[in-house]
Coordinates of C-alpha atoms and ligand atoms in Angstrom, one line a residue:
M136 CA 12.4 -18.7 -8.1
K137 CA 9.6 -20.9 -9.4
F138 CA 6.0 -19.7 -9.8
K139 CA 3.1 -22.0 -10.5
V140 CA -0.5 -21.1 -11.0
K141 CA -2.5 -24.0 -9.6
H142 CA -6.1 -22.9 -9.8
S143 CA -7.8 -20.0 -11.3
S144 CA -11.3 -18.5 -11.5
D145 CA -11.5 -16.0 -14.3
F146 CA -8.6 -13.6 -13.5
A147 CA -8.3 -14.7 -9.8
R148 CA -5.7 -17.3 -9.2
C149 CA -4.2 -19.4 -6.5
S150 CA -0.5 -20.2 -6.9
S151 CA 2.7 -21.3 -5.2
L152 CA 5.8 -19.2 -5.3
E153 CA 9.0 -21.0 -4.5
L154 CA 11.7 -18.7 -3.1
R155 CA 15.2 -19.5 -1.9
R156 CA 14.0 -19.7 1.8
G157 CA 10.8 -21.7 1.1
S158 CA 7.5 -21.6 -0.7
I159 CA 4.6 -19.3 -0.1
Q160 CA 1.0 -19.7 -1.2
T161 CA -0.7 -16.8 -3.1
P162 CA -2.8 -14.7 -2.9
A163 CA -0.5 -13.7 0.0
F164 CA -0.5 -10.9 2.5
M165 CA 2.9 -9.7 3.7
P166 CA 2.9 -8.0 7.1
V167 CA 5.2 -4.9 7.1
G168 CA 8.3 -5.2 9.3
T169 CA 9.6 -1.7 9.1
N170 CA 12.5 -1.8 11.5
G171 CA 13.2 -5.5 11.3
T172 CA 10.1 -6.2 13.4
V173 CA 6.4 -6.4 12.7
K174 CA 5.5 -4.0 15.5
G175 CA 4.2 -5.8 18.5
L176 CA 4.6 -9.4 17.2
S177 CA 7.3 -12.0 17.9
V178 CA 8.3 -14.2 15.0
D179 CA 6.5 -17.1 16.7
D180 CA 3.4 -14.9 16.8
L181 CA 3.9 -14.2 13.1
K182 CA 4.1 -17.8 12.2
E183 CA 1.0 -18.7 14.3
T184 CA -1.0 -16.1 12.3
G185 CA -0.1 -18.0 9.1
S186 CA 2.3 -15.3 7.7
E187 CA 4.7 -17.0 5.3
I188 CA 6.6 -13.9 4.1
I189 CA 7.2 -10.4 5.5
L190 CA 8.3 -7.1 4.1
G191 CA 11.4 -5.3 5.2
N192 CA 12.0 -1.6 4.7
T193 CA 15.2 -0.8 2.9
Y194 CA 15.1 2.9 3.7
H195 CA 14.6 2.5 7.5
L196 CA 17.2 -0.4 7.8
M197 CA 19.9 1.3 5.8
L198 CA 19.6 4.3 8.1
R199 CA 19.3 2.3 11.4
P200 CA 21.2 0.1 12.1
G201 CA 22.7 0.2 8.6
D202 CA 22.7 -2.6 6.0
E203 CA 26.5 -3.2 6.3
N204 CA 26.0 -3.8 10.0
I205 CA 23.1 -6.2 9.4
K206 CA 25.3 -8.0 6.8
K207 CA 28.1 -8.3 9.3
L208 CA 25.6 -9.7 11.8
G209 CA 24.6 -12.4 9.4
G210 CA 21.8 -10.8 7.4
L211 CA 18.3 -9.6 8.2
H212 CA 16.9 -13.2 8.7
K213 CA 19.4 -14.1 11.4
F214 CA 19.3 -10.6 12.9
M215 CA 15.5 -10.7 13.5
N216 CA 15.3 -14.5 13.9
W217 CA 12.9 -15.0 10.9
N218 CA 13.9 -17.9 8.7
N219 CA 11.1 -17.6 6.1
P220 CA 11.1 -15.4 3.0
I221 CA 11.5 -11.6 3.2
L222 CA 10.7 -9.1 0.4
T223 CA 12.5 -5.8 0.7
D224 CA 11.2 -2.6 -0.9
S225 CA 13.6 -0.5 -2.7
G226 CA 13.5 2.6 -0.5
G227 CA 12.1 4.6 -3.4
F228 CA 8.6 5.1 -1.9
Q229 CA 9.9 6.4 1.5
V230 CA 12.3 8.7 -0.2
W231 CA 9.5 10.0 -2.5
S232 CA 7.4 10.5 0.6
L233 CA 10.0 13.0 1.9
G234 CA 8.6 15.4 -0.7
E235 CA 10.5 18.6 -1.3
L236 CA 13.5 17.5 0.7
V237 CA 14.5 15.2 -2.1
K238 CA 16.5 16.1 -5.2
I239 CA 16.0 13.6 -8.1
S240 CA 18.5 13.4 -11.0
E241 CA 19.2 10.9 -13.7
E242 CA 21.9 9.4 -11.5
G243 CA 19.7 8.9 -8.4
V244 CA 18.1 10.7 -5.4
R245 CA 19.8 13.0 -2.8
F246 CA 18.2 13.5 0.6
S247 CA 19.1 14.1 4.3
S248 CA 18.6 11.4 6.9
P249 CA 15.7 12.5 9.2
Y250 CA 17.7 11.0 12.1
D251 CA 21.0 12.9 12.0
G252 CA 20.8 15.1 8.9
K253 CA 23.5 13.1 7.1
K254 CA 23.4 13.7 3.3
I255 CA 22.6 10.5 1.5
F256 CA 22.8 9.8 -2.3
M257 CA 20.8 6.8 -3.3
T258 CA 21.1 5.2 -6.8
P259 CA 19.4 2.2 -8.4
E260 CA 22.7 0.3 -8.0
N261 CA 23.0 0.9 -4.2
S262 CA 19.4 0.2 -3.6
I263 CA 20.0 -3.3 -5.0
N264 CA 23.3 -3.6 -3.1
I265 CA 21.6 -2.6 0.2
Q266 CA 18.8 -5.2 -0.4
E267 CA 21.4 -7.8 -1.1
N268 CA 23.3 -6.9 2.1
L269 CA 20.1 -7.4 4.0
G270 CA 19.8 -10.9 2.4
S271 CA 16.4 -10.2 0.8
D272 CA 14.6 -13.1 -1.0
I273 CA 12.6 -10.7 -3.3
V274 CA 14.5 -7.6 -4.3
M275 CA 12.4 -4.7 -5.6
M276 CA 13.7 -2.4 -8.4
F277 CA 14.4 1.2 -7.4
D278 CA 11.8 3.5 -9.0
E279 CA 10.3 6.9 -8.8
C280 CA 6.8 7.0 -7.6
T281 CA 4.8 9.3 -9.9
D282 CA 3.0 12.1 -8.1
Y283 CA -0.8 12.1 -8.0
P284 CA -2.3 13.9 -9.8
S285 CA 0.1 14.2 -12.6
T286 CA 0.0 15.5 -16.2
F287 CA 0.5 13.0 -19.0
E288 CA 4.0 14.6 -19.7
N289 CA 5.1 14.4 -16.1
A290 CA 3.8 10.8 -15.7
K291 CA 5.6 9.8 -18.9
S292 CA 9.0 11.3 -18.0
S293 CA 8.8 9.9 -14.5
M294 CA 7.9 6.4 -15.8
E295 CA 10.7 6.6 -18.4
L296 CA 13.2 7.5 -15.7
S297 CA 12.0 4.5 -13.6
M298 CA 12.5 2.2 -16.7
R299 CA 16.0 3.5 -17.2
W300 CA 16.7 2.8 -13.5
A301 CA 15.1 -0.6 -13.9
A302 CA 17.6 -1.5 -16.5
R303 CA 20.4 -0.4 -14.2
C304 CA 18.9 -2.5 -11.3
K305 CA 18.9 -5.6 -13.5
K306 CA 22.6 -5.1 -14.2
A307 CA 23.4 -4.5 -10.5
H308 CA 21.5 -7.6 -9.3
K309 CA 24.0 -10.3 -8.6
T310 CA 22.5 -12.9 -6.2
D311 CA 20.0 -15.7 -6.6
S312 CA 17.3 -13.6 -5.0
A313 CA 14.2 -12.9 -7.1
L314 CA 14.0 -9.5 -8.7
F315 CA 10.7 -7.7 -9.2
G316 CA 10.1 -4.8 -11.5
I317 CA 7.6 -2.0 -10.9
V318 CA 5.0 -0.8 -13.4
Q319 CA 4.6 3.0 -13.2
G320 CA 2.7 5.4 -15.5
G321 CA 0.2 7.1 -13.1
M322 CA -3.4 6.9 -14.2
Y323 CA -2.6 6.6 -17.9
T324 CA -3.2 3.2 -19.3
D325 CA -1.0 3.6 -22.4
L326 CA 2.0 4.6 -20.1
R327 CA 1.2 1.6 -17.8
E328 CA 1.4 -0.6 -20.9
Q329 CA 4.6 0.9 -22.1
S330 CA 6.1 0.5 -18.7
L331 CA 5.1 -3.2 -18.5
M332 CA 6.5 -3.9 -22.0
E333 CA 9.9 -2.4 -21.0
L334 CA 10.0 -4.5 -17.8
L335 CA 9.2 -7.7 -19.8
E336 CA 12.1 -6.8 -22.1
I337 CA 14.4 -6.3 -19.1
E338 CA 13.1 -9.7 -17.8
T339 CA 12.2 -9.4 -14.2
D340 CA 11.0 -12.4 -12.1
G341 CA 7.8 -10.7 -11.0
I342 CA 5.8 -7.6 -11.7
A343 CA 4.6 -5.1 -9.2
L344 CA 2.1 -2.3 -9.7
G345 CA 3.4 0.9 -8.1
G346 CA 1.9 4.3 -7.8
L347 CA -1.5 3.2 -6.7
S348 CA -3.3 4.1 -3.4
V349 CA -1.6 7.5 -3.6
G350 CA -4.8 9.5 -3.4
E351 CA -6.6 8.4 -6.6
S352 CA -10.3 7.5 -6.6
K353 CA -11.5 3.9 -6.3
E354 CA -12.8 4.1 -9.9
E355 CA -9.4 5.2 -11.2
K356 CA -7.6 2.4 -9.3
L357 CA -10.1 -0.2 -10.6
E358 CA -9.6 1.1 -14.2
I359 CA -5.9 0.6 -13.9
L360 CA -6.3 -2.9 -12.3
A361 CA -8.8 -3.9 -15.0
F362 CA -6.5 -2.8 -17.8
M363 CA -3.5 -4.5 -16.3
S364 CA -5.3 -7.7 -15.7
E365 CA -5.6 -8.2 -19.5
K366 CA -2.0 -7.3 -20.1
L367 CA 0.1 -9.0 -17.3
P368 CA 1.7 -12.3 -18.3
I369 CA 0.1 -15.3 -16.6
E370 CA 3.4 -16.9 -15.7
K371 CA 4.8 -14.2 -13.4
P372 CA 3.8 -13.3 -9.9
R373 CA 2.0 -9.9 -9.5
Y374 CA 2.3 -7.7 -6.5
L375 CA 0.1 -4.7 -5.8
M376 CA 2.2 -2.5 -3.5
G377 CA 0.8 -0.8 -0.4
V378 CA -2.8 -2.1 -0.7
G379 CA -4.8 -2.2 1.6
R380 CA -8.1 -2.7 3.3
P381 CA -9.7 -6.2 3.2
E382 CA -12.2 -5.0 0.5
D383 CA -9.3 -3.6 -1.6
I384 CA -7.5 -6.9 -1.4
V385 CA -10.5 -9.0 -2.3
E386 CA -11.2 -6.6 -5.2
A387 CA -7.6 -6.8 -6.5
V388 CA -7.6 -10.6 -6.3
R389 CA -10.6 -10.5 -8.7
Y390 CA -8.2 -8.8 -11.1
G391 CA -5.5 -11.4 -10.7
I392 CA -3.2 -9.9 -8.1
D393 CA -1.1 -12.4 -6.1
M394 CA 0.7 -10.4 -3.4
F395 CA -0.1 -7.6 -1.0
D396 CA 1.5 -5.6 1.8
C397 CA 0.0 -2.8 3.9
V398 CA 0.6 -1.2 7.3
L399 CA -3.2 -1.0 8.0
P400 CA -3.6 -4.1 10.1
T401 CA -0.6 -3.3 12.3
R402 CA -0.9 0.5 12.5
N403 CA -4.7 0.5 12.9
A404 CA -4.4 -2.1 15.7
R405 CA -2.4 0.3 17.7
N406 CA -5.1 2.9 17.2
G407 CA -7.9 0.6 18.5
Q408 CA -9.2 -0.4 15.0
L409 CA -9.9 -4.1 14.7
F410 CA -10.8 -5.9 11.5
T411 CA -13.6 -8.4 11.7
S412 CA -15.7 -10.6 9.5
E413 CA -18.4 -7.9 9.8
G414 CA -16.3 -4.9 9.1
V415 CA -14.1 -2.6 11.3
L416 CA -14.7 -2.3 15.0
N417 CA -13.3 0.5 17.1
I418 CA -12.5 -1.0 20.5
R419 CA -12.3 2.5 22.1
N420 CA -16.1 2.9 21.7
A421 CA -18.1 3.1 24.9
P422 CA -20.4 0.1 24.2
Y423 CA -17.4 -2.3 24.4
K424 CA -16.5 -1.3 28.0
M425 CA -18.8 -4.0 29.4
S426 CA -18.9 -6.4 26.4
D427 CA -17.9 -10.0 27.3
N428 CA -17.9 -11.0 23.6
P429 CA -14.7 -11.7 21.7
I430 CA -13.5 -9.2 19.0
D431 CA -14.9 -11.4 16.3
K432 CA -17.1 -14.5 17.0
N433 CA -16.0 -16.0 13.7
C434 CA -12.3 -15.7 14.4
Y435 CA -10.4 -18.6 16.0
C436 CA -7.2 -16.7 17.0
K437 CA -5.9 -17.0 20.5
V438 CA -7.0 -13.4 21.3
C439 CA -10.6 -14.0 20.3
K440 CA -10.6 -17.4 22.1
N441 CA -9.2 -16.0 25.4
Y442 CA -10.1 -12.3 25.8
S443 CA -13.2 -10.1 25.7
R444 CA -13.9 -6.8 24.0
A445 CA -14.1 -5.3 27.5
Y446 CA -10.6 -6.4 28.4
L447 CA -9.2 -5.0 25.2
N448 CA -11.1 -1.7 25.7
H449 CA -9.6 -1.5 29.2
L450 CA -6.1 -2.2 27.9
D451 CA -6.5 0.5 25.3
R452 CA -7.9 3.1 27.8
T453 CA -5.0 2.4 30.2
N454 CA -2.5 2.5 27.4
E455 CA -1.1 -0.9 28.2
M456 CA 1.3 -2.3 25.6
L457 CA -0.4 -5.7 25.8
G458 CA -3.4 -4.0 24.2
S459 CA -1.5 -3.1 21.0
M460 CA 0.1 -6.6 21.0
L461 CA -3.1 -8.5 21.2
S462 CA -4.9 -6.2 18.8
T463 CA -2.1 -6.5 16.2
Y464 CA -2.1 -10.3 16.6
H465 CA -5.8 -10.5 15.9
N466 CA -5.6 -8.1 12.9
I467 CA -2.7 -10.0 11.3
F468 CA -4.5 -13.3 12.0
Y469 CA -7.7 -11.9 10.5
Y470 CA -5.8 -10.8 7.3
Q471 CA -4.1 -14.2 7.0
S472 CA -7.4 -16.0 7.5
L473 CA -9.0 -13.9 4.8
M474 CA -6.1 -14.8 2.4
K475 CA -6.6 -18.5 3.3
D476 CA -10.4 -18.2 2.7
I477 CA -9.7 -16.5 -0.7
R478 CA -7.2 -19.3 -1.7
N479 CA -9.6 -22.0 -0.7
A480 CA -12.5 -20.4 -2.5
I481 CA -10.5 -20.2 -5.7
K482 CA -9.2 -23.8 -5.3
N483 CA -12.7 -25.1 -4.7
N484 CA -14.2 -23.1 -7.5
I485 CA -16.5 -21.1 -5.3
F486 CA -14.9 -17.7 -5.5
A487 CA -18.0 -16.1 -6.9
K488 CA -20.0 -17.2 -3.8
F489 CA -17.1 -16.0 -1.6
L490 CA -17.3 -12.5 -3.1
K491 CA -21.1 -12.3 -2.6
D492 CA -20.8 -13.5 1.0
F493 CA -17.9 -11.1 1.7
Y494 CA -19.7 -8.0 0.5
N495 CA -23.0 -9.1 2.1
S496 CA -21.5 -9.7 5.6
R497 CA -20.0 -6.2 5.5
N498 CA -23.1 -4.5 4.1
L499 CA -21.1 -3.3 1.1
D500 CA -22.1 -3.1 -2.5
M501 CA -20.2 -5.4 -4.7
P502 CA -18.5 -3.4 -7.5
E503 CA -18.9 -4.5 -11.1
G504 CA -16.1 -6.6 -12.3
P505 CA -15.0 -10.0 -13.5
I506 CA -16.7 -13.1 -12.1
Ligands
LIG801 ZN1 -9.2 -12.9 16.5

């Protein structure tokens, strides 16, 4: 893996990340391909939208169809016909989301498959092994996501467990894929710093921030981002996991984040919510029934070029699958265009103007922050 910061504007930076299946440009958005597919999009669609890397879900794929089966079939890239980079999550977050059904010990986590009730024991070592079976280009370390809210003591012991697991992940990692560590520590900056220091000692290729967007306030999240922006090493890629809305992404880029993933553009598309240059539009609303306008007059995707709001409103009302497909295509295209605009603004040294225009066009107040 090679990572090179090419341009920067205060903390915000524009970089290239060279992985074993090709390079990506950052700041990058990774559409989420839960079951080996970004719901509603073919790989050709994905490429057209400008997506250079996608995320695969370890938890879902190990249960169905099983990572060993995917390995036998030539790996996840061949299986789903996607020949560009894939990042896989560790499965830790989904297991954590099962709540009380999970038993956590020093060794690993025990839970039952929601599909057939089969008892599963997952350790840091087999999370890495599963991700390697899938053929992931960026393997994530297995961690425990700290509950929110959490006392200092609980956040500390959870983070320390994650760091002991991180050392085990590093040992278990055998291929030439990149390995990213995950900073935990809840809302406590000193724990976040300790977690980062331990990951730097273990020597991971990239650093992710975990345990955010779990219910904390916007102020709490920004405080952690601002703190981390001063501490993170410049030479490693930084990934903010599970974030978020366009304004959350823009805000995090201001604090030097390079990579994002989120289910919002795909999941919300299926619920009629479309992201536009002027904010979110709900295609189900009555005024769109007779609107001949495109979803977003500033978007040059094939959906905005060829279809009206009225047609998408009709497809949604009649529950036609094409409605979800076109809406997802537009939303992912919108996110990737936003990332391209962000990268161009940083490259051309006009990121401050970009921020002002971004917030103005959505009638949002621009939060205090760098730049
Ligand atoms: Zn569009």
